[in-house]
RNA sequence: GCCGGAGUGGCGGAAUUGGCAGACGCACCGGACUCAAAAUCCGGCGGGCUAAUCACCCGUGGGGGUUCGAGUCCCCCCUCCGGCACCA
């Protein structure tokens, strides 16, 4: 007998929707809980990663609801982005149409999973009613000086025909299409995230509910380092060059200086000299290199002598200035004092170009000589060759030398960050337009607030080259709001990471028409109590969202510092790959008994890796739901692995979960008469009744605690165990009291299971004569006294090895237990002829006897 | 190179503060039901030794240590995964 999941799931999805079971309203008298899963990009269909992510979130949301919280559990669409535009180019379909039809399909898929969203709060970021608030915030940020426009060398992806943020470049390749990234000079807009570097870093130490891994990644990304900026005067040139160093203690050992090719002084120093021609050639040869090859692993260090010298501010010696390929323009000041004795890169450079090496730090009890060194000494030690700083430790010298530089006005203590401002300009159509106008007379003019939103135009051609917005006359040609002359509208659109930086706030009052969100409602629902999503967003999205929240706070929109209280990064969904020599990668359904269905060739089973379309090791959620139902699909993705770990997909494992659901179904149906009977039995001291009570209360406790700790796999295991026990108990039932408790246990069991397999539980609840929805029932409570058995089994160890077991009453005292242990027949054998030197009793667990 | 995380049966994975390693599921084996099969129900299932499901020994990547007792704590090493990486 199998249950009819198709009919059952459709029925309950409809009922939930008709009765607005998961609608949530602002109600400051109720305790709230905000459960959020990262919203998807509407690419067409959901994949198993979504199923897992949303199943996890749904368990939490439903659990908290049954626990009595006013749960905000919303869903929406990260709807701007390149694929829509690529589809437009390829299929001549407008990005909006493509996007909205995908949304419709995916929404239906999510509904089929029975997720407890309040769909009335759905948002799509491509909706002008959504992005107009982003444009408003842009204007406020601009006013406050948090946005600027500058010309810069940017990462450019030829394939996507757009600029990429540093965060979107992975291994020198485009994060989206893996095309090689090249460099291009372009004008663009920047958010001053660096203004918040310190605070973003500081709060990584306060986010206690976040995985350490993610916090570490963010800290590395922000990359704070302490050091000094030091000015070097150029010989015969009325200019100074400032360097940043974390090692001011080594300043006496600085024997040359290095400039990034992009540094303004690189060209300046050689201008009009005999070095100019060669130098420019050198600079250009490096600049035209793309990012990957320039930052390649063991890239050879190359330099060009400018013919110029600067004075080491402490030794007063003239030291040569080189332009070098390994100096980064966007870290520090783009200029470096080179200390070959104590920095490996500089050491290699000095060897190659035969430059002076001066040791200024000796390791404790050792004396370094440059001619004997085969590598730089980067450790701690005692200062030498450093004038009045000789003899002290280099750590002390760091402070002392910096202080001296400050007194002499040639340097200052600084803090440097690796984090750079967030370039948000994208030369694409399908994004939120940047609300500014370029006027020949007035310069950059913000669009007046009353003219928002700046909507995307429709008279656009998608040819695949250049920014489509440039081709829209209607969009581009405007009058200057200030002086009224002909002007041009900005055609850059914003990075789609901007929309996802505040969607969680919009969910709090998605229909608010007077502001980005209703402050009161947002302050009620925020923070997000639990955020769940993929670890791939550990840096990009999560850092931007934190930044944006702080900006909104400083603009007075909301009074919170951080948006996400707790974060769970779920693992990937993986599966083994299949391939055959004729047809390459194969879908699982193309494999039949180890043979390729297409050509009949032997199939090669590859290693388990992340499900991906390219390797075809995917399971289609639609097919899965059709075959097993949503409840089974959900249950397996929750049971097969702990949420934060990778999950290996297994068809047989899914089968096992399906069997389990059917097992409960049968247990229920077989006892339907019992379940529908109203018992009113007196308490009875029967062994079986006690057994039932124990299993029931123990399981309620276990499942409740496990869900709180996000151990969803063991929560499911506990319910499976209970089911197994109930199967064994069922044939033994005799008295009314036992039946009454058995019934109670069955009812509680399906309540515990409701967050995992909600449709199925609703059906059993209604079969049992339950009123309303089990989804709205109160979560079962347990009584501690029933979670322990009357009798406990104590293990007896002799010298650390378990030799026997005894059964004792649960509250047995130490002496009685020890006496019983000593008198145990088996144990006596081990004690014979030995001296008992120590006795340990661990209540309820074991007894340990030590003999000699 | 630096920073994180992880190594447990044939497999996925369990194990409060150190307290009977292997819960639960998969696979496999046996039994019941059946003319038979499937489904279902019951039972077994780390390795060695053994006639034995008696007893004993070994066993959580490897080697040491602390402890009555270590998957768990400490030291050293190996392997794998993830992130960052010429960051001055």
Tab-separated table of N, CA, C and O in Angstrom, chain A residues 215-275:
chain	number	residue	atom	x	y	z
A	215	UNK	N	33.585	34.343	8.231
A	215	UNK	CA	34.152	35.525	8.866
A	215	UNK	C	35.629	35.670	8.498
A	215	UNK	O	36.104	36.773	8.220
A	216	UNK	N	36.330	34.561	8.490
A	216	UNK	CA	37.743	34.594	8.125
A	216	UNK	C	37.918	35.074	6.695
A	216	UNK	O	38.782	35.902	6.406
A	217	UNK	N	37.086	34.558	5.812
A	217	UNK	CA	37.187	34.965	4.413
A	217	UNK	C	36.943	36.466	4.278
A	217	UNK	O	37.623	37.154	3.520
A	218	UNK	N	35.972	36.973	5.028
A	218	UNK	CA	35.696	38.408	4.950
A	218	UNK	C	36.854	39.224	5.522
A	218	UNK	O	37.232	40.256	4.963
A	219	UNK	N	37.406	38.738	6.621
A	219	UNK	CA	38.540	39.463	7.209
A	219	UNK	C	39.717	39.498	6.237
A	219	UNK	O	40.360	40.534	6.064
A	220	UNK	N	39.986	38.361	5.605
A	220	UNK	CA	41.072	38.330	4.626
A	220	UNK	C	40.795	39.286	3.484
A	220	UNK	O	41.694	39.928	2.956
A	221	UNK	N	39.549	39.333	3.094
A	221	UNK	CA	39.179	40.176	1.970
A	221	UNK	C	39.375	41.653	2.307
A	221	UNK	O	39.873	42.429	1.508
A	222	UNK	N	38.976	42.009	3.508
A	222	UNK	CA	39.130	43.406	3.938
A	222	UNK	C	40.620	43.707	4.112
A	222	UNK	O	41.084	44.786	3.763
A	223	UNK	N	41.355	42.750	4.625
A	223	UNK	CA	42.812	42.817	4.663
A	223	UNK	C	43.414	44.035	5.333
A	223	UNK	O	44.118	44.819	4.715
A	224	UNK	N	43.142	44.165	6.612
A	224	UNK	CA	43.683	45.322	7.328
A	224	UNK	C	45.152	45.072	7.696
A	224	UNK	O	45.503	43.998	8.170
A	225	UNK	N	45.994	46.063	7.443
A	225	UNK	CA	47.357	45.928	7.953
A	225	UNK	C	47.864	47.256	8.492
A	225	UNK	O	47.494	48.323	8.022
A	226	UNK	N	48.688	47.150	9.524
A	226	UNK	CA	49.211	48.332	10.199
A	226	UNK	C	50.609	48.629	9.669
A	226	UNK	O	51.390	47.726	9.417
A	227	UNK	N	50.922	49.889	9.533
A	227	UNK	CA	52.256	50.220	9.061
A	227	UNK	C	52.462	51.724	9.050
A	227	UNK	O	51.927	52.433	9.896
A	228	UNK	N	53.250	52.160	8.066
A	228	UNK	CA	53.550	53.591	8.012
A	228	UNK	C	53.627	54.045	6.566
A	228	UNK	O	53.945	53.255	5.672
A	229	UNK	N	53.281	55.290	6.373
A	229	UNK	CA	53.552	55.905	5.075
A	229	UNK	C	54.787	56.772	5.250
A	229	UNK	O	54.904	57.517	6.229
A	230	UNK	N	55.697	56.642	4.318
A	230	UNK	CA	56.970	57.363	4.448
A	230	UNK	C	57.258	58.116	3.159
A	230	UNK	O	57.102	57.564	2.058
A	231	UNK	N	57.666	59.376	3.311
A	231	UNK	CA	57.971	60.197	2.138
A	231	UNK	C	59.443	60.093	1.779
A	231	UNK	O	60.316	60.180	2.642
A	232	UNK	N	59.710	59.919	0.491
A	232	UNK	CA	61.078	59.910	-0.022
A	232	UNK	C	61.219	61.082	-0.982
A	232	UNK	O	60.405	61.236	-1.887
A	233	UNK	N	62.251	61.869	-0.777
A	233	UNK	CA	62.466	62.986	-1.698
A	233	UNK	C	63.244	62.512	-2.908
A	233	UNK	O	64.185	61.739	-2.799
A	234	UNK	N	62.837	63.031	-4.086
A	234	UNK	CA	63.512	62.632	-5.318
A	234	UNK	C	64.683	63.586	-5.551
A	234	UNK	O	64.535	64.804	-5.434
A	235	UNK	N	65.805	63.030	-5.890
A	235	UNK	CA	67.008	63.847	-6.126
A	235	UNK	C	66.829	64.677	-7.392
A	235	UNK	O	66.456	64.139	-8.452
A	236	UNK	N	67.055	65.965	-7.245
A	236	UNK	CA	67.005	66.862	-8.392
A	236	UNK	C	65.621	66.997	-8.998
A	236	UNK	O	65.458	67.172	-10.202
A	237	UNK	N	64.601	66.874	-8.164
A	237	UNK	CA	63.243	66.877	-8.676
A	237	UNK	C	62.387	67.324	-7.512
A	237	UNK	O	62.500	66.798	-6.415
A	238	UNK	N	61.549	68.288	-7.725
A	238	UNK	CA	60.828	68.854	-6.594
A	238	UNK	C	59.572	68.050	-6.271
A	238	UNK	O	58.477	68.592	-6.266
A	239	UNK	N	59.739	66.752	-6.089
A	239	UNK	CA	58.572	65.920	-5.791
A	239	UNK	C	58.958	64.891	-4.739
A	239	UNK	O	60.124	64.532	-4.585
A	240	UNK	N	57.926	64.441	-4.025
A	240	UNK	CA	58.137	63.366	-3.056
A	240	UNK	C	57.388	62.141	-3.531
A	240	UNK	O	56.369	62.237	-4.199
A	241	UNK	N	57.889	60.984	-3.165
A	241	UNK	CA	57.147	59.751	-3.418
A	241	UNK	C	56.857	59.113	-2.070
A	241	UNK	O	57.763	58.956	-1.227
A	242	UNK	N	55.585	58.797	-1.860
A	242	UNK	CA	55.192	58.205	-0.590
A	242	UNK	C	55.032	56.700	-0.763
A	242	UNK	O	54.420	56.244	-1.723
A	243	UNK	N	55.597	55.958	0.173
A	243	UNK	CA	55.430	54.508	0.135
A	243	UNK	C	54.634	54.075	1.362
A	243	UNK	O	54.568	54.782	2.358
A	244	UNK	N	54.024	52.915	1.227
A	244	UNK	CA	53.400	52.292	2.401
A	244	UNK	C	54.208	51.060	2.748
A	244	UNK	O	54.606	50.301	1.865
A	245	UNK	N	54.463	50.886	4.055
A	245	UNK	CA	55.170	49.680	4.480
A	245	UNK	C	54.624	49.187	5.808
A	245	UNK	O	54.182	49.979	6.642
A	246	UNK	N	54.615	47.867	5.980
A	246	UNK	CA	54.241	47.311	7.284
A	246	UNK	C	55.502	47.086	8.113
A	246	UNK	O	55.432	46.638	9.239
A	247	UNK	N	56.632	47.377	7.494
A	247	UNK	CA	57.899	47.132	8.187
A	247	UNK	C	58.766	48.386	8.294
A	247	UNK	O	59.901	48.434	7.814
A	248	UNK	N	58.258	49.416	8.983
A	248	UNK	CA	59.091	50.615	9.141
A	248	UNK	C	60.406	50.320	9.861
A	248	UNK	O	61.374	51.064	9.730
A	249	UNK	N	60.448	49.204	10.601
A	249	UNK	CA	61.675	48.827	11.309
A	249	UNK	C	62.830	48.572	10.344
A	249	UNK	O	63.990	48.638	10.727
A	250	UNK	N	62.503	48.277	9.070
A	250	UNK	CA	63.571	47.935	8.123
A	250	UNK	C	64.005	49.122	7.260
A	250	UNK	O	64.734	48.945	6.290
A	251	UNK	N	63.528	50.304	7.623
A	251	UNK	CA	63.782	51.466	6.755
A	251	UNK	C	65.267	51.702	6.469
A	251	UNK	O	65.650	52.078	5.362
A	252	UNK	N	66.128	51.436	7.462
A	252	UNK	CA	67.565	51.632	7.227
A	252	UNK	C	68.100	50.666	6.175
A	252	UNK	O	69.161	50.879	5.615
A	253	UNK	N	67.345	49.600	5.939
A	253	UNK	CA	67.789	48.607	4.951
A	253	UNK	C	67.188	48.819	3.582
A	253	UNK	O	67.390	47.998	2.682
A	254	UNK	N	66.431	49.906	3.420
A	254	UNK	CA	65.822	50.183	2.110
A	254	UNK	C	66.896	50.698	1.166
A	254	UNK	O	67.378	51.809	1.317
A	255	UNK	N	67.245	49.871	0.183
A	255	UNK	CA	68.360	50.245	-0.692
A	255	UNK	C	67.936	50.577	-2.112
A	255	UNK	O	68.755	50.890	-2.958
A	256	UNK	N	66.659	50.449	-2.386
A	256	UNK	CA	66.123	50.955	-3.651
A	256	UNK	C	64.637	51.130	-3.521
A	256	UNK	O	64.040	50.748	-2.504
A	257	UNK	N	64.019	51.750	-4.545
A	257	UNK	CA	62.596	51.977	-4.491
A	257	UNK	C	61.972	51.403	-5.744
A	257	UNK	O	62.567	51.389	-6.816
A	258	UNK	N	60.706	50.921	-5.576
A	258	UNK	CA	59.990	50.321	-6.697
A	258	UNK	C	58.655	51.023	-6.908
A	258	UNK	O	57.957	51.344	-5.948
A	259	UNK	N	58.336	51.256	-8.174
A	259	UNK	CA	57.047	51.886	-8.500
A	259	UNK	C	56.238	50.936	-9.370
A	259	UNK	O	56.781	50.204	-10.196
A	260	UNK	N	54.910	50.983	-9.178
A	260	UNK	CA	54.033	50.254	-10.085
A	260	UNK	C	54.077	50.949	-11.442
A	260	UNK	O	54.224	52.168	-11.503
A	261	UNK	N	53.945	50.212	-12.533
A	261	UNK	CA	53.961	50.837	-13.864
A	261	UNK	C	52.876	51.903	-14.007
A	261	UNK	O	53.055	52.882	-14.718
A	262	UNK	N	51.752	51.686	-13.322
A	262	UNK	CA	50.640	52.638	-13.406
A	262	UNK	C	50.868	53.885	-12.559
A	262	UNK	O	50.097	54.838	-12.639
A	263	UNK	N	51.867	53.861	-11.675
A	263	UNK	CA	52.105	54.991	-10.770
A	263	UNK	C	52.365	56.253	-11.585
A	263	UNK	O	53.107	56.221	-12.568
A	264	UNK	N	51.743	57.372	-11.152
A	264	UNK	CA	51.889	58.605	-11.939
A	264	UNK	C	53.348	59.031	-12.066
A	264	UNK	O	53.748	59.615	-13.069
A	265	UNK	N	54.182	58.718	-11.070
A	265	UNK	CA	55.578	59.143	-11.111
A	265	UNK	C	56.429	58.302	-12.062
A	265	UNK	O	57.533	58.702	-12.421
A	266	UNK	N	55.883	57.121	-12.439
A	266	UNK	CA	56.677	56.279	-13.331
A	266	UNK	C	57.011	57.005	-14.624
A	266	UNK	O	58.170	57.051	-15.049
A	267	UNK	N	55.980	57.581	-15.222
A	267	UNK	CA	56.220	58.326	-16.470
A	267	UNK	C	56.876	59.670	-16.189
A	267	UNK	O	57.701	60.151	-16.956
A	268	UNK	N	56.490	60.251	-15.072
A	268	UNK	CA	56.970	61.578	-14.690
A	268	UNK	C	58.502	61.610	-14.537
A	268	UNK	O	59.160	62.519	-15.021
A	269	UNK	N	59.024	60.570	-13.884
A	269	UNK	CA	60.450	60.552	-13.582
A	269	UNK	C	61.331	60.447	-14.825
A	269	UNK	O	62.465	60.909	-14.829
A	270	UNK	N	60.784	59.796	-15.856
A	270	UNK	CA	61.633	59.586	-17.040
A	270	UNK	C	61.369	60.609	-18.131
A	270	UNK	O	62.072	60.658	-19.134
A	271	UNK	N	60.374	61.436	-17.904
A	271	UNK	CA	59.981	62.422	-18.921
A	271	UNK	C	61.176	63.288	-19.320
A	271	UNK	O	61.857	63.839	-18.474
A	272	UNK	N	61.411	63.349	-20.613
A	272	UNK	CA	62.471	64.207	-21.139
A	272	UNK	C	63.874	63.726	-20.853
A	272	UNK	O	64.838	64.454	-21.081
A	273	UNK	N	64.022	62.518	-20.335
A	273	UNK	CA	65.360	62.003	-20.078
A	273	UNK	C	65.685	60.942	-21.124
A	273	UNK	O	64.822	60.512	-21.878
A	274	UNK	N	66.913	60.501	-21.088
A	274	UNK	CA	67.325	59.485	-22.049
A	274	UNK	C	66.695	58.132	-21.740
A	274	UNK	O	66.805	57.194	-22.505
A	275	UNK	N	66.075	58.045	-20.564
A	275	UNK	CA	65.431	56.790	-20.184
A	275	UNK	C	63.997	56.708	-20.694
A	275	UNK	O	63.342	55.681	-20.599
